[in-house]
Coordinates of C-alpha atoms in Angstrom, one line a residue:
M1 CA 0.0 101.1 92.6
N2 CA 1.1 98.3 94.6
S3 CA 3.7 97.2 96.5
V4 CA 4.9 94.5 93.8
D5 CA 5.3 97.1 91.4
L6 CA 7.1 99.8 93.4
K7 CA 9.6 96.7 94.3
F8 CA 10.3 95.7 90.6
F9 CA 10.9 100.0 89.9
Q10 CA 13.1 99.7 93.3
A11 CA 14.9 96.8 91.6
V12 CA 15.4 98.5 88.6
V13 CA 16.6 101.6 89.9
R14 CA 19.3 100.0 92.0
A15 CA 20.1 98.3 89.1
N16 CA 20.1 100.4 86.7
S17 CA 19.0 98.4 83.7
I18 CA 16.1 96.1 83.5
G19 CA 18.2 93.3 82.9
G20 CA 20.1 93.8 85.9
A21 CA 16.5 93.9 87.9
A22 CA 15.0 90.6 86.3
G23 CA 18.4 89.2 87.8
A24 CA 17.8 90.5 91.3
L25 CA 15.1 89.7 91.9
N26 CA 15.3 86.3 90.1
T27 CA 12.6 86.7 87.1
V28 CA 12.8 87.5 83.6
Q29 CA 13.2 90.7 81.6
S30 CA 9.8 90.6 80.3
N31 CA 8.5 90.8 83.8
V32 CA 9.8 93.8 84.8
T33 CA 9.2 95.2 82.1
A34 CA 5.8 94.7 81.7
R35 CA 5.5 95.4 85.6
I36 CA 7.2 98.7 84.6
K37 CA 4.8 99.4 81.7
S38 CA 1.9 99.3 83.5
L39 CA 3.2 101.3 86.5
E40 CA 3.9 104.4 84.1
E41 CA 0.4 103.5 82.6
E42 CA -1.5 104.1 86.2
I43 CA 0.7 107.3 86.8
G44 CA 0.2 108.8 83.3
V45 CA 3.9 110.1 83.0
L46 CA 7.3 108.0 81.8
L47 CA 9.4 107.1 85.1
F48 CA 12.3 106.3 83.4
H49 CA 14.3 107.3 79.7
R50 CA 15.1 103.8 78.0
S51 CA 18.3 103.9 75.8
R52 CA 21.1 100.9 74.8
R53 CA 23.2 101.6 77.2
G54 CA 20.0 100.8 80.0
V55 CA 17.6 103.3 81.7
T56 CA 17.6 106.2 83.2
L57 CA 15.4 107.7 85.7
T58 CA 13.1 110.8 84.5
A59 CA 12.5 114.1 86.8
T60 CA 9.0 112.3 88.0
G61 CA 11.1 108.8 88.8
I62 CA 13.5 110.8 90.8
Q63 CA 10.5 112.3 92.2
L64 CA 9.0 108.4 92.8
V65 CA 12.3 107.1 94.5
P66 CA 12.2 108.0 98.4
Y67 CA 8.2 107.7 98.6
A68 CA 8.9 103.4 97.1
D69 CA 11.6 103.4 99.7
R70 CA 9.5 104.1 102.0
V71 CA 6.5 102.2 101.1
G72 CA 9.5 99.2 101.2
E73 CA 10.4 99.9 104.7
L74 CA 7.1 100.1 106.2
L75 CA 6.6 96.6 104.5
D76 CA 9.9 95.2 105.8
E77 CA 9.3 96.5 109.2
A78 CA 5.2 94.8 109.3
K79 CA 6.7 91.8 108.1
R80 CA 9.3 92.2 111.3
V81 CA 6.1 93.0 113.5
V82 CA 4.1 90.0 113.2
T83 CA 6.7 87.6 112.8
D84 CA 8.7 88.8 115.8
R85 CA 7.1 86.3 118.7
G86 CA 9.1 88.0 121.9
T87 CA 12.0 85.5 121.9
P88 CA 15.3 86.9 120.4
S89 CA 16.1 84.5 117.0
G90 CA 17.9 85.5 113.3
V91 CA 20.3 87.4 112.0
L92 CA 21.4 90.9 114.1
R93 CA 23.4 93.5 112.0
I94 CA 25.8 95.4 114.9
G95 CA 28.4 98.0 114.0
S96 CA 30.9 99.5 115.8
M97 CA 34.3 101.8 116.1
E98 CA 37.2 100.1 115.4
T99 CA 38.5 100.7 119.2
T100 CA 34.4 99.6 120.6
A101 CA 35.1 96.7 119.0
A102 CA 38.5 96.2 119.8
Q103 CA 37.8 96.7 123.6
R104 CA 34.1 97.0 124.6
L105 CA 32.2 94.4 122.7
P106 CA 33.7 91.0 122.7
P107 CA 32.2 91.0 126.5
I108 CA 29.2 91.7 125.2
L109 CA 29.3 89.4 122.5
I110 CA 30.2 86.3 124.9
R111 CA 27.1 87.1 126.9
Y112 CA 24.8 87.5 124.1
A113 CA 25.6 84.5 122.9
A114 CA 25.5 82.4 125.7
D115 CA 22.5 84.2 126.6
Y116 CA 20.3 84.4 122.9
P117 CA 22.4 81.3 121.1
D118 CA 19.0 82.0 118.2
V119 CA 20.4 85.1 116.9
D120 CA 23.2 85.4 114.5
V121 CA 25.4 88.6 114.7
Q122 CA 27.0 90.8 112.2
V123 CA 29.4 92.8 113.1
E124 CA 31.1 95.9 110.9
A125 CA 33.9 98.3 112.1
G126 CA 34.0 101.7 110.9
P127 CA 34.3 105.7 112.0
T128 CA 31.1 106.9 113.8
E129 CA 29.9 109.0 110.5
Q130 CA 30.3 106.0 108.5
L131 CA 28.4 103.6 111.1
V132 CA 25.6 106.9 110.7
G133 CA 24.8 106.6 108.0
E134 CA 24.1 102.9 107.6
V135 CA 21.8 103.1 110.6
V136 CA 20.0 105.7 109.0
A137 CA 19.9 103.6 105.8
R138 CA 18.9 100.7 107.6
K139 CA 22.0 98.6 106.6
L140 CA 22.4 98.2 110.0
D141 CA 19.9 97.6 113.1
G142 CA 22.0 99.6 115.1
A143 CA 25.6 100.6 115.9
F144 CA 28.2 101.9 119.0
V145 CA 29.5 105.4 118.2
S146 CA 30.6 108.4 119.5
G147 CA 28.8 111.2 121.0
P148 CA 26.5 112.8 121.3
I149 CA 25.1 112.4 118.1
A150 CA 22.2 114.9 117.3
H151 CA 20.1 113.4 114.1
P152 CA 16.0 113.9 114.0
E153 CA 15.6 110.2 112.9
L154 CA 17.7 108.3 115.3
E155 CA 18.3 108.0 119.2
S156 CA 20.9 106.8 121.7
I157 CA 21.7 105.1 124.7
P158 CA 24.6 105.8 126.6
I159 CA 27.3 102.7 127.1
I160 CA 30.4 104.4 128.5
E161 CA 32.4 107.2 128.9
E162 CA 35.8 106.9 127.7
E163 CA 39.0 109.0 128.5
L164 CA 41.1 109.6 125.5
V165 CA 44.8 110.3 125.5
V166 CA 47.2 111.3 123.2
I167 CA 50.4 108.3 122.9
S168 CA 53.6 108.9 121.2
S169 CA 56.6 106.7 121.6
P170 CA 59.2 107.1 124.7
R171 CA 61.3 109.7 123.1
I172 CA 58.6 112.3 123.6
R173 CA 58.4 112.5 127.0
D174 CA 55.5 115.1 127.6
L175 CA 53.2 117.4 125.8
A176 CA 55.4 120.0 126.4
D177 CA 58.0 118.7 124.1
L178 CA 55.1 117.4 121.3
K179 CA 53.9 121.2 121.1
A180 CA 57.6 121.7 120.6
M181 CA 57.3 119.7 117.3
A182 CA 54.1 120.3 116.6
G183 CA 54.2 122.8 114.1
S184 CA 56.9 120.6 112.6
P185 CA 56.6 118.7 108.8
A186 CA 58.3 115.8 110.8
L187 CA 55.3 115.5 113.4
K188 CA 52.6 113.2 111.3
V189 CA 49.5 111.8 113.2
L190 CA 48.3 108.3 112.8
A191 CA 43.9 108.2 112.9
F192 CA 41.3 106.0 111.3
R193 CA 40.2 106.9 107.9
S194 CA 38.2 109.9 107.5
G195 CA 35.1 110.3 109.5
C196 CA 36.6 109.2 113.2
S197 CA 35.6 110.9 116.2
Y198 CA 38.7 110.6 117.9
R199 CA 40.5 112.3 114.5
R200 CA 38.1 115.3 114.7
R201 CA 38.8 116.1 118.3
M202 CA 42.8 115.6 117.5
D203 CA 42.2 117.9 115.2
A204 CA 40.6 120.6 117.9
F205 CA 43.5 119.2 120.2
L206 CA 46.7 120.8 118.0
A207 CA 44.3 123.8 116.9
T208 CA 44.4 124.7 120.5
W209 CA 48.1 125.2 119.5
G210 CA 47.9 127.0 116.1
V211 CA 48.0 124.0 114.3
T212 CA 46.2 123.9 111.2
N213 CA 48.3 121.9 108.7
V214 CA 48.4 118.1 110.2
R215 CA 50.2 115.7 108.1
W216 CA 47.6 113.0 108.8
M217 CA 48.9 108.9 108.6
E218 CA 45.2 106.6 107.9
L219 CA 45.8 103.0 109.3
G220 CA 43.0 100.6 108.9
T221 CA 43.8 99.2 112.8
M222 CA 44.1 99.8 116.5
D223 CA 47.7 97.0 117.0
G224 CA 48.5 99.3 113.5
I225 CA 48.5 102.6 114.7
V226 CA 49.7 101.8 118.2
G227 CA 52.6 99.8 116.5
C228 CA 53.2 102.8 114.1
V229 CA 53.3 105.5 117.4
A230 CA 56.0 102.9 119.3
A231 CA 58.1 102.7 116.4
G232 CA 58.3 107.2 116.0
V233 CA 56.3 107.3 113.4
G234 CA 53.9 109.4 115.0
V235 CA 51.5 110.4 117.5
A236 CA 47.6 109.1 117.9
M237 CA 44.6 110.1 120.4
L238 CA 43.2 107.2 121.0
P239 CA 41.3 105.6 124.8
R240 CA 43.5 105.3 127.5
A241 CA 41.6 101.5 127.5
A242 CA 42.8 100.9 124.2
V243 CA 46.5 101.5 125.0
Q244 CA 47.2 100.7 128.6
D245 CA 48.9 97.6 128.1
A246 CA 51.1 99.1 125.2
A247 CA 52.0 101.7 127.9
D248 CA 52.4 99.0 130.8
S249 CA 55.1 97.6 128.6
G250 CA 57.0 100.9 127.7
Q251 CA 56.0 101.0 123.9
V252 CA 54.3 104.2 124.0
I253 CA 54.2 107.4 126.6
V254 CA 50.5 108.1 127.7
H255 CA 50.2 112.2 127.9
Q256 CA 47.0 113.4 129.8
L257 CA 44.6 115.5 127.8
S258 CA 42.7 118.9 129.6
D259 CA 39.2 117.8 130.9
N260 CA 37.4 119.5 128.1
L261 CA 38.5 117.5 125.4
R262 CA 39.5 114.1 127.5
L263 CA 36.1 112.7 127.7
A264 CA 34.4 111.1 124.9
A265 CA 30.7 109.4 125.3
T266 CA 30.2 106.2 123.6
V267 CA 26.5 105.5 122.8
F268 CA 25.0 102.7 121.0
V269 CA 22.2 104.1 117.7
T270 CA 18.8 103.0 116.5
R271 CA 16.4 104.4 114.3
S272 CA 14.2 106.5 116.6
N273 CA 9.6 105.9 115.9
E274 CA 10.5 102.3 114.6
Y275 CA 9.7 98.6 115.6
L276 CA 12.7 97.2 118.1
S277 CA 12.9 93.6 117.3
A278 CA 13.3 91.4 120.3
A279 CA 17.0 90.2 119.0
L280 CA 17.5 94.4 119.2
L281 CA 15.8 95.3 122.7
S282 CA 17.9 92.1 124.1
F283 CA 20.8 93.8 123.0
M284 CA 21.2 97.3 124.0
T285 CA 20.0 95.2 127.1
V286 CA 23.5 93.7 127.7
A287 CA 25.3 96.5 126.1
S288 CA 24.2 98.7 128.6
E289 CA 24.6 96.8 131.7
A290 CA 27.7 95.5 130.6
H291 CA 29.4 98.4 130.7
S292 CA 27.4 100.2 133.9
R293 CA 29.5 102.6 135.5
P294 CA 29.2 102.4 139.0
A295 CA 27.2 103.0 141.9
Q296 CA 25.7 106.3 140.3
A297 CA 25.0 104.5 136.8
Q298 CA 22.2 101.7 136.3
P299 CA 21.6 100.2 133.4
V300 CA 19.9 102.1 130.9
P301 CA 16.3 102.6 130.1
I302 CA 15.6 101.0 127.1
R303 CA 12.3 102.2 125.4
Q304 CA 9.9 99.5 124.9
L305 CA 7.6 98.9 122.0
Q306 CA 5.3 96.4 121.2
N307 CA 7.0 93.3 121.7
A308 CA 8.1 94.6 125.0

């Protein structure tokens, strides 16, 4: 069993067909078929059931998938280690919550682009749950998410602590007015899609008032949420920094939360016990320094590996 055979095996699994795998690997179908047959002969058992509609994994094939993935990941990491010369370059895939992407990420990207022009940063915005899954799956090199994150395959560094607030239209003057409306079917709560950490906190906040039948309205952008709140469509929970301009201009009213709900840490997560490229290490340094809290907070020490 060698890495090339496992690569062909992975391609067939992902494409769910010999032809699709051949296209992905830029080779001919007969070559894929021969590789899979060779692997099956070496193991002594079939890995795929063949039919006119394609291929499906056998029980043994299903067992082999995570090992093939692990071998592929180790080879990719080994390639990064031997080709990384300590100078940040190449592609860096970063994830970020929508609010962080809008408010906190721009100064980081500006400084990083100036200091490391040879790195192409790709940014994907999404809810915390999705981003954590993509870092674990190696689709992202790291991500800004709402902490704390307790995951055996991840480690994190703190970036900033956000103050969360509830915002409403000016017609809702204070939390007493909001509480009076909380049980009404007329009250809608605006939020990002499922998996957003602020949405879970809003759930917890309303639960303290005994409200469990929340009417959620999902929007894809922070500006959309703030605009709909200002128009009286509903209420939302967001970082104060993200809504301060709208509050200052009188579009929305900011309602402060109790201490046990109002603070939310934003952390940057990466996979644990793995090699960090020079590009990723330098990005983490810039990110931790860009939003270091004054006085007590110094730039967070970052794990230094082989290329430190």
